[in-house]
Amino acid sequence: MEVAKTWDKAPHNAFTDLMRFKGRWLCAFREGEGHVSPNGALRIISSQDGKTWKSEALIASPKADLRDPKIAETPDGRLMVTTAAALHQPAEYGHQSMVWFSSNGSEWGEPVEIGDPNLWMWRVTWHKGVAYSVGYSTVEPRFIRLYSSADGRRFDTLADRIFTEGYPNETSLVFLEDETCLCLLRRDAGSGTAQLGTAKPPYKEWTWKDLGVHLGGPHMLRLPDKRIVAAGRCLEGGSHTSLAWLDPEKGALTEFLKLPSGGDTSYPGLVFHEGLLWVSYYSSHEGKTSIYLAKVKLPAAK
C-alpha cells in the first residue's frame, strides 16, 4: 500500500470523491473552517500521475455551506458534481441538493437545484444511461427515497420511503450483472448499524439485511473479478477509515485493511485502475484534517 497526503491548504479539508476522466485524476472535496462551518466550498483538484495535484476549481455559495461533493461522468462525456447546500438561516428550509456541469473540470456552469428540499441526495450513480440517487430526509420523519433521472438535471421519485428506521442517511449504489441494485446504507440512530438493501428492476421493492457494524461515509465498488469492496469510517478499535469485503448473500462486511487514519476521517472515493484500488479519503490523524490518496494492491480472490 502507498499513501500520500494530497491537499491540506484549507483549515479543514474533507468529504472526498475520486474519478478518472479523460486520462487524468479528479478529486472533489469540501474546504471550510471546520467540519461544519458556514463557508464550506467545493474544491476540485486534478493530477496526471496521482502524485502532483493542482487546483481546477473552487465552487462556493454566499447562501450556503456546500457539503459532501460527489463527482461523476455523464453518458455524454461531461462532468457533474453534486452537493447538498446547507442553507444559511433563516431560510425557507435547511438543505437543497444541487448539481453543476463541466466539460473540463475547471469551468463549471450555473447550479441546478435537484430533488426536493430537505432531501439530501448524497451520491449520483449512472447505470445504462439513467442516473440514480438516494435522498435522505434531513428533518423528521427520517427516511430515504430513491430518485432517477435521464439527464442529471431533473430527478423524479422512483420509490419513496424505501427505509425508515434508525435515521437512515448516506448511501452507495452498485448494480450487478443481472440488474440487481445493492444499496449500502449508513444509520445514526437506534443500533446505528449499516444496512444492505437489494432490489430488482424497476427498483421499487427493497429488502434489507443488517450488517451489524457502523459505517460512516459509505462507498462501495464492484471490481472486474465481481468482488465488492466497501469503504467508510469504522468505530471499532477507534475511529478509522476501513476497506472491507461485502458479501451480499450473507449480508456481511469483513474488514481487510485499515488505512492510515483516525479521528475525523472517512468519506472515501474508490476507483480501480491498472490493477490497483485507488482510494481518496480525509483524516485528522496527523493533526490537521487533510486529503489523502491510497493505492492498494488487493489480495487475490480465493
XYZ file of N, CA and C in Angstrom, residues 104-293:
570
model
N -14.645 20.168 -18.688
C -13.212 20.011 -18.478
C -12.769 19.959 -17.019
N -13.671 20.222 -16.072
C -13.322 20.180 -14.659
C -12.893 21.504 -14.075
N -12.612 22.475 -14.912
C -12.180 23.780 -14.417
C -13.244 24.862 -14.595
N -14.059 24.742 -15.620
C -15.120 25.713 -15.882
C -16.465 25.030 -15.671
N -17.232 25.565 -14.726
C -18.493 24.953 -14.332
C -19.648 25.903 -14.586
N -20.782 25.341 -15.018
C -21.963 26.149 -15.304
C -22.677 26.577 -14.033
N -23.861 27.130 -14.219
C -24.662 27.591 -13.095
C -25.245 26.401 -12.337
N -25.441 26.539 -11.030
C -26.017 25.434 -10.257
C -27.475 25.177 -10.620
N -27.857 23.917 -10.547
C -29.240 23.493 -10.793
C -29.739 22.792 -9.541
N -30.886 23.207 -9.027
C -31.477 22.520 -7.883
C -32.059 21.188 -8.337
N -31.803 20.137 -7.567
C -32.308 18.808 -7.914
C -33.015 18.206 -6.714
N -33.935 17.287 -6.995
C -34.659 16.608 -5.923
C -35.610 17.536 -5.207
N -35.786 17.288 -3.911
C -36.737 18.028 -3.094
C -36.023 18.700 -1.933
N -36.574 19.813 -1.433
C -35.986 20.446 -0.253
C -35.896 19.465 0.913
N -34.802 19.558 1.657
C -34.556 18.726 2.846
C -34.470 17.237 2.530
N -34.200 16.890 1.278
C -33.888 15.523 0.878
C -32.483 15.541 0.291
N -31.510 15.149 1.093
C -30.105 15.234 0.735
C -29.755 14.085 -0.196
N -29.555 14.410 -1.492
C -29.171 13.402 -2.482
C -27.656 13.238 -2.403
N -27.230 12.172 -1.759
C -25.841 12.087 -1.307
C -24.866 11.658 -2.391
N -25.296 10.846 -3.337
C -24.417 10.401 -4.424
C -25.270 10.058 -5.640
N -24.779 10.392 -6.834
C -25.456 10.036 -8.070
C -24.668 8.919 -8.755
N -25.365 7.850 -9.135
C -24.754 6.719 -9.820
C -25.444 6.513 -11.163
N -24.656 6.530 -12.236
C -25.203 6.289 -13.580
C -25.155 4.804 -13.906
N -26.256 4.318 -14.492
C -26.322 2.921 -14.915
C -27.172 2.837 -16.171
N -26.536 2.441 -17.270
C -27.213 2.278 -18.558
C -28.022 3.515 -18.940
N -27.382 4.671 -18.818
C -27.982 5.911 -19.269
C -28.956 6.559 -18.316
N -29.138 5.972 -17.138
C -30.045 6.531 -16.128
C -29.248 6.879 -14.878
N -29.518 8.056 -14.320
C -28.882 8.472 -13.076
C -29.778 8.106 -11.906
N -29.210 7.441 -10.913
C -29.945 7.063 -9.709
C -29.314 7.770 -8.506
N -30.146 8.165 -7.569
C -29.646 8.787 -6.350
C -30.615 8.515 -5.212
N -30.065 8.261 -4.029
C -30.877 8.081 -2.833
C -30.807 9.370 -2.021
N -31.958 9.973 -1.787
C -32.031 11.160 -0.953
C -32.489 10.791 0.444
N -31.892 11.446 1.453
C -32.335 11.175 2.822
C -32.889 12.436 3.459
N -33.946 12.246 4.228
C -34.610 13.377 4.868
C -33.736 13.931 5.983
N -33.518 15.246 5.944
C -32.727 15.902 6.983
C -33.597 16.434 8.122
N -34.904 16.198 8.036
C -35.844 16.589 9.087
C -36.735 15.392 9.400
N -37.463 15.474 10.501
C -38.409 14.403 10.820
C -39.617 14.465 9.887
N -40.171 13.304 9.502
C -39.702 11.949 9.782
C -38.500 11.580 8.919
N -37.632 10.740 9.452
C -36.424 10.335 8.751
C -36.709 9.145 7.838
N -36.253 9.232 6.597
C -36.439 8.140 5.638
C -35.510 8.388 4.451
N -35.381 7.397 3.572
C -34.651 7.574 2.318
C -35.585 7.326 1.148
N -35.300 8.010 0.046
C -36.124 7.983 -1.165
C -35.217 7.775 -2.365
N -35.603 6.895 -3.272
C -34.832 6.633 -4.482
C -35.335 7.496 -5.626
N -34.389 8.236 -6.237
C -34.689 9.078 -7.392
C -34.047 8.495 -8.653
N -34.592 8.887 -9.819
C -33.947 8.564 -11.093
C -34.057 9.771 -12.019
N -33.137 9.815 -12.993
C -33.089 10.944 -13.910
C -32.512 10.492 -15.239
N -33.026 11.073 -16.310
C -32.496 10.775 -17.643
C -31.378 11.731 -18.038
N -31.293 12.886 -17.376
C -30.322 13.890 -17.793
C -29.455 14.441 -16.661
N -29.685 14.012 -15.418
C -28.917 14.511 -14.296
C -29.356 15.875 -13.802
N -30.411 16.428 -14.407
C -30.909 17.745 -14.020
C -32.289 17.667 -13.374
N -33.120 16.792 -13.880
C -34.441 16.597 -13.291
C -34.519 15.184 -12.723
N -34.686 15.111 -11.422
C -34.797 13.827 -10.741
C -36.219 13.636 -10.238
N -36.799 12.484 -10.575
C -38.149 12.142 -10.139
C -38.092 10.989 -9.142
N -39.056 10.954 -8.247
C -39.113 9.867 -7.268
C -39.424 8.548 -7.959
N -38.550 7.569 -7.755
C -38.763 6.238 -8.302
C -39.401 5.326 -7.255
N -38.945 5.449 -5.998
C -39.512 4.656 -4.901
C -39.376 5.472 -3.623
N -40.480 5.728 -2.967
C -40.482 6.576 -1.783
C -40.355 5.737 -0.518
N -39.665 6.288 0.483
C -39.558 5.681 1.814
C -39.153 4.212 1.744
N -38.011 3.978 1.117
C -37.559 2.590 0.965
C -36.918 2.055 2.235
N -36.571 2.959 3.185
C -36.130 2.540 4.518
C -36.418 3.685 5.471
N -36.900 3.351 6.694
C -37.385 4.409 7.585
C -36.890 4.295 9.022
N -36.079 3.307 9.347
C -35.740 3.048 10.754
C -34.315 3.480 11.095
N -34.158 4.128 12.266
C -32.829 4.410 12.784
C -32.068 5.498 12.052
N -32.768 6.560 11.619
C -32.160 7.683 10.914
C -31.266 7.222 9.768
N -31.853 6.669 8.704
C -31.069 6.288 7.532
C -30.571 7.534 6.804
N -29.344 7.484 6.249
C -28.846 8.683 5.579
C -27.917 8.359 4.408
N -26.614 8.360 4.581
C -25.686 8.263 3.461
C -25.724 6.874 2.809
N -25.525 6.849 1.482
C -25.686 5.598 0.733
C -24.661 5.481 -0.394
N -24.525 4.262 -0.891
C -23.787 3.983 -2.116
C -24.521 2.879 -2.861
N -24.623 3.015 -4.199
C -25.336 2.045 -5.025
C -24.375 1.298 -5.942
N -24.643 0.004 -6.140
C -23.923 -0.823 -7.099
C -24.938 -1.657 -7.854
N -24.728 -1.785 -9.167
C -25.599 -2.621 -9.989
C -24.843 -3.867 -10.416
N -25.510 -5.035 -10.271
C -24.915 -6.314 -10.627
C -25.238 -6.676 -12.074
N -24.635 -7.755 -12.549
C -24.829 -8.161 -13.947
C -26.276 -8.461 -14.279
N -27.021 -8.971 -13.302
C -28.426 -9.316 -13.562
C -29.368 -8.141 -13.300
N -28.795 -6.919 -13.171
C -29.539 -5.667 -12.954
C -30.014 -5.487 -11.514
N -29.674 -6.428 -10.612
C -29.954 -6.198 -9.195
C -29.205 -4.958 -8.726
N -29.866 -4.147 -7.924
C -29.239 -2.969 -7.335
C -28.993 -3.216 -5.850
N -27.786 -2.939 -5.395
C -27.431 -3.011 -3.985
C -27.278 -1.604 -3.437
N -27.749 -1.393 -2.206
C -27.653 -0.096 -1.543
C -27.001 -0.276 -0.184
N -25.826 0.315 -0.007
C -25.131 0.309 1.274
C -25.547 1.572 2.025
N -26.108 1.406 3.225
C -26.791 2.490 3.931
C -26.215 2.718 5.322
N -25.900 3.968 5.614
C -25.499 4.368 6.964
C -26.734 4.698 7.793
N -26.661 4.387 9.090
C -27.709 4.809 10.028
C -27.068 5.438 11.258
N -27.784 6.359 11.894
C -27.227 7.080 13.039
C -28.153 7.145 14.239
N -29.113 6.255 14.311
C -29.967 6.173 15.498
C -30.278 4.700 15.758
N -30.881 4.436 16.923
C -31.120 3.044 17.292
C -29.789 2.332 17.455
N -29.658 1.160 16.869
C -28.401 0.429 16.941
C -27.313 1.097 16.105
N -27.708 1.922 15.133
C -26.743 2.612 14.292
C -25.990 1.722 13.330
N -26.460 0.497 13.132
C -25.751 -0.428 12.253
C -26.127 -0.199 10.795
N -25.137 -0.375 9.917
C -25.349 -0.209 8.486
C -26.274 -1.306 7.955
N -26.931 -0.981 6.853
C -27.864 -1.904 6.217
C -27.464 -2.120 4.758
N -27.828 -3.292 4.231
C -27.639 -3.572 2.814
C -29.000 -3.821 2.188
N -29.371 -2.966 1.235
C -30.639 -3.110 0.532
C -30.437 -3.788 -0.812
N -31.448 -4.541 -1.231
C -31.415 -5.251 -2.512
C -32.742 -5.047 -3.224
N -32.665 -4.749 -4.529
C -33.889 -4.577 -5.315
C -33.639 -5.015 -6.753
N -34.669 -5.596 -7.351
C -34.658 -5.928 -8.771
C -35.368 -4.803 -9.530
N -35.100 -4.671 -10.836
C -35.844 -3.679 -11.613
C -37.340 -3.890 -11.431
N -38.125 -2.828 -11.343
C -37.797 -1.409 -11.529
C -37.368 -0.702 -10.244
N -36.867 -1.438 -9.250
C -36.261 -0.883 -8.033
C -37.261 -0.179 -7.121
N -38.458 -0.695 -7.111
C -39.497 -0.128 -6.242
C -39.686 -0.921 -4.953
N -39.297 -2.202 -4.955
C -39.447 -3.065 -3.783
C -38.065 -3.453 -3.275
N -37.805 -3.150 -1.999
C -36.487 -3.366 -1.419
C -36.549 -4.324 -0.233
N -35.530 -5.157 -0.115
C -35.345 -5.972 1.080
C -34.013 -5.572 1.712
N -33.925 -5.729 3.032
C -32.779 -5.198 3.757
C -32.171 -6.235 4.698
N -30.842 -6.190 4.822
C -30.104 -7.011 5.771
C -29.281 -6.094 6.666
N -29.265 -6.407 7.973
C -28.476 -5.642 8.928
C -27.038 -6.149 8.887
N -26.084 -5.259 8.617
C -24.684 -5.651 8.504
C -23.982 -5.726 9.854
N -24.629 -5.221 10.907
C -24.124 -5.411 12.263
C -22.978 -4.503 12.678
N -22.550 -3.583 11.806
C -21.461 -2.665 12.140
C -21.845 -1.268 11.696
N -21.218 -0.274 12.342
C -21.422 1.110 11.906
C -20.465 1.404 10.758
N -20.957 2.134 9.747
C -20.113 2.536 8.627
C -20.502 3.959 8.234
N -19.597 4.905 8.464
C -19.857 6.301 8.146
C -19.244 6.675 6.808
N -19.940 7.522 6.042
C -19.452 7.915 4.726
C -19.278 6.739 3.791
N -20.264 5.850 3.679
C -20.073 4.581 2.983
C -19.913 4.736 1.473
N -19.099 3.864 0.923
C -18.988 3.752 -0.533
C -18.668 2.297 -0.855
N -19.007 1.874 -2.061
C -18.640 0.530 -2.488
C -18.411 0.519 -3.990
N -17.622 -0.477 -4.422
C -17.226 -0.591 -5.819
C -17.189 -2.058 -6.201
N -17.751 -2.365 -7.347
C -17.693 -3.745 -7.868
C -16.466 -3.865 -8.756
N -15.596 -4.808 -8.409
C -14.340 -4.989 -9.111
C -14.530 -5.808 -10.387
N -13.543 -5.784 -11.296
C -13.659 -6.601 -12.512
C -13.846 -8.084 -12.232
N -13.319 -8.594 -11.097
C -13.498 -10.012 -10.766
C -14.807 -10.271 -10.016
N -15.675 -9.245 -9.961
C -17.039 -9.311 -9.409
C -17.094 -9.202 -7.892
N -15.958 -9.178 -7.212
C -15.988 -8.914 -5.780
C -16.421 -7.471 -5.534
N -16.971 -7.221 -4.352
C -17.413 -5.881 -3.991
C -16.607 -5.408 -2.788
N -15.901 -4.298 -2.968
C -15.151 -3.705 -1.880
C -15.941 -2.521 -1.346
N -16.034 -2.426 -0.027
C -16.736 -1.321 0.624
C -15.729 -0.529 1.449
N -16.051 0.731 1.679
C -15.150 1.591 2.438
C -15.969 2.586 3.237
N -15.383 3.074 4.332
C -16.051 4.066 5.157
C -15.395 4.151 6.524
N -16.021 4.899 7.405
C -15.479 5.071 8.759
C -16.011 3.994 9.678
N -15.098 3.234 10.252
C -15.430 2.245 11.281
C -15.044 2.802 12.643
N -15.760 2.374 13.674
C -15.526 2.875 15.029
C -14.872 1.846 15.933
N -14.949 0.571 15.558
C -14.359 -0.466 16.404
C -12.840 -0.319 16.430
N -12.281 -0.257 17.643
C -10.849 -0.056 17.769
C -10.421 1.374 17.555
N -11.368 2.302 17.630
C -11.078 3.711 17.388
C -11.458 4.115 15.974
N -11.868 5.350 15.801
C -12.314 5.831 14.503
C -11.206 5.719 13.458
N -11.522 5.080 12.320
C -10.559 4.960 11.230
C -11.305 4.686 9.932
N -10.630 4.960 8.820
C -11.187 4.632 7.511
C -10.744 3.228 7.124
N -11.716 2.435 6.707
C -11.529 0.995 6.555
C -11.916 0.549 5.149
N -11.236 -0.507 4.677
C -11.660 -1.231 3.480
C -12.164 -2.599 3.912
N -13.264 -3.037 3.302
C -13.881 -4.306 3.697
C -14.456 -5.000 2.473
N -14.564 -6.303 2.557
C -15.264 -7.075 1.534
C -16.739 -7.149 1.900
N -17.590 -6.956 0.923
C -19.029 -7.078 1.131
C -19.519 -8.375 0.511
N -20.195 -9.186 1.315
C -20.832 -10.412 0.834
C -22.334 -10.180 0.828
N -22.918 -9.894 -0.348
C -24.355 -9.581 -0.391
C -25.232 -10.739 0.037
N -24.817 -11.975 -0.260
C -25.639 -13.126 0.081
C -25.732 -13.315 1.593
N -24.611 -13.186 2.273
C -24.591 -13.358 3.728
C -24.954 -12.074 4.472
N -24.927 -10.949 3.770
C -25.151 -9.679 4.448
C -24.046 -9.395 5.444
N -22.772 -9.518 4.969
C -21.636 -9.407 5.877
C -20.579 -8.472 5.311
N -20.002 -7.669 6.191
C -18.845 -6.835 5.880
C -17.641 -7.405 6.633
N -16.546 -7.643 5.922
C -15.341 -8.182 6.544
C -14.177 -7.240 6.279
N -13.746 -6.544 7.320
C -12.650 -5.588 7.164
C -11.363 -6.303 6.801
N -10.620 -5.760 5.804
C -9.334 -6.366 5.463
C -8.191 -5.365 5.496
N -8.479 -4.064 5.625
C -7.383 -3.099 5.682
C -7.837 -1.827 6.386
N -7.037 -1.394 7.359
C -7.224 -0.094 7.981
C -6.261 0.882 7.312
N -6.806 1.919 6.705
C -5.953 2.935 6.101
C -5.354 3.821 7.198
N -4.197 4.404 6.983
C -3.632 5.341 7.962
C -4.603 6.489 8.191
N -5.224 6.523 9.357
C -6.332 7.455 9.578
C -6.702 7.443 11.046
N -7.518 8.435 11.430
C -8.013 8.489 12.786
C -8.774 9.764 13.034
N -9.530 9.780 14.119
C -10.287 10.971 14.489
C -11.355 11.301 13.468
N -11.330 12.532 12.973
C -12.260 12.995 11.939
C -11.775 12.435 10.608
N -12.460 11.415 10.093
C -11.949 10.695 8.917
C -13.070 9.983 8.182
N -12.830 9.622 6.911
C -13.714 8.785 6.108
C -14.026 9.428 4.760
N -15.244 9.182 4.258
C -15.777 9.713 3.004
C -14.842 9.413 1.837
N -14.647 8.118 1.554
C -13.710 7.725 0.514
C -14.312 7.803 -0.890
N -13.425 8.055 -1.850
C -13.727 7.816 -3.253
C -12.981 6.574 -3.683
N -13.555 5.781 -4.581
C -12.977 4.496 -4.976
C -12.889 4.390 -6.496
N -11.709 4.043 -7.003
C -11.513 3.781 -8.429
C -10.557 2.596 -8.564
N -10.905 1.619 -9.408
C -9.986 0.517 -9.705
C -9.314 0.826 -11.033
N -7.967 0.915 -11.021
C -7.236 1.350 -12.213
C -5.904 0.627 -12.291
N -5.690 -0.037 -13.410
C -4.431 -0.732 -13.692
C -4.018 -1.653 -12.550
N -4.971 -2.421 -12.066
C -4.697 -3.448 -11.067
C -4.611 -2.965 -9.641
N -4.842 -1.677 -9.412
C -4.791 -1.128 -8.059
C -6.109 -0.464 -7.698
N -6.445 -0.525 -6.410
C -7.574 0.224 -5.889
C -7.055 1.571 -5.403
N -7.540 2.635 -6.021
C -7.185 3.992 -5.631
C -8.278 4.513 -4.701
N -7.877 5.029 -3.552
C -8.829 5.463 -2.527
C -8.486 6.882 -2.096
N -9.384 7.825 -2.345
C -9.253 9.146 -1.733
C -10.032 9.128 -0.420
N -9.524 9.844 0.565
C -10.229 9.952 1.842
C -9.651 11.128 2.605
N -10.269 11.460 3.719
C -9.708 12.511 4.559
C -9.482 11.969 5.956
N -8.574 12.622 6.689
C -8.270 12.167 8.034
C -7.585 13.272 8.821
N -7.680 13.160 10.144
C -7.034 14.121 11.037
C -5.972 13.448 11.908
N -5.506 12.261 11.513
C -4.579 11.516 12.359
C -3.204 12.172 12.469
N -2.873 13.079 11.548
C -1.605 13.792 11.626
C -1.790 15.219 12.143
N -2.956 15.477 12.721
C -3.234 16.794 13.290
C -4.262 17.550 12.485
N -3.840 18.147 11.382
C -4.752 18.910 10.537
C -5.582 17.975 9.662
N -6.859 18.249 9.538
C -7.737 17.429 8.706
C -7.400 17.665 7.239
N -6.897 16.609 6.572
C -6.316 16.729 5.238
C -6.824 15.627 4.312
N -6.535 15.801 3.011
C -6.940 14.840 1.992
C -5.779 13.881 1.713
N -6.091 12.589 1.617
C -5.089 11.558 1.362
C -5.503 10.712 0.162
N -4.492 10.091 -0.452
C -4.731 9.151 -1.538
C -3.946 7.880 -1.257
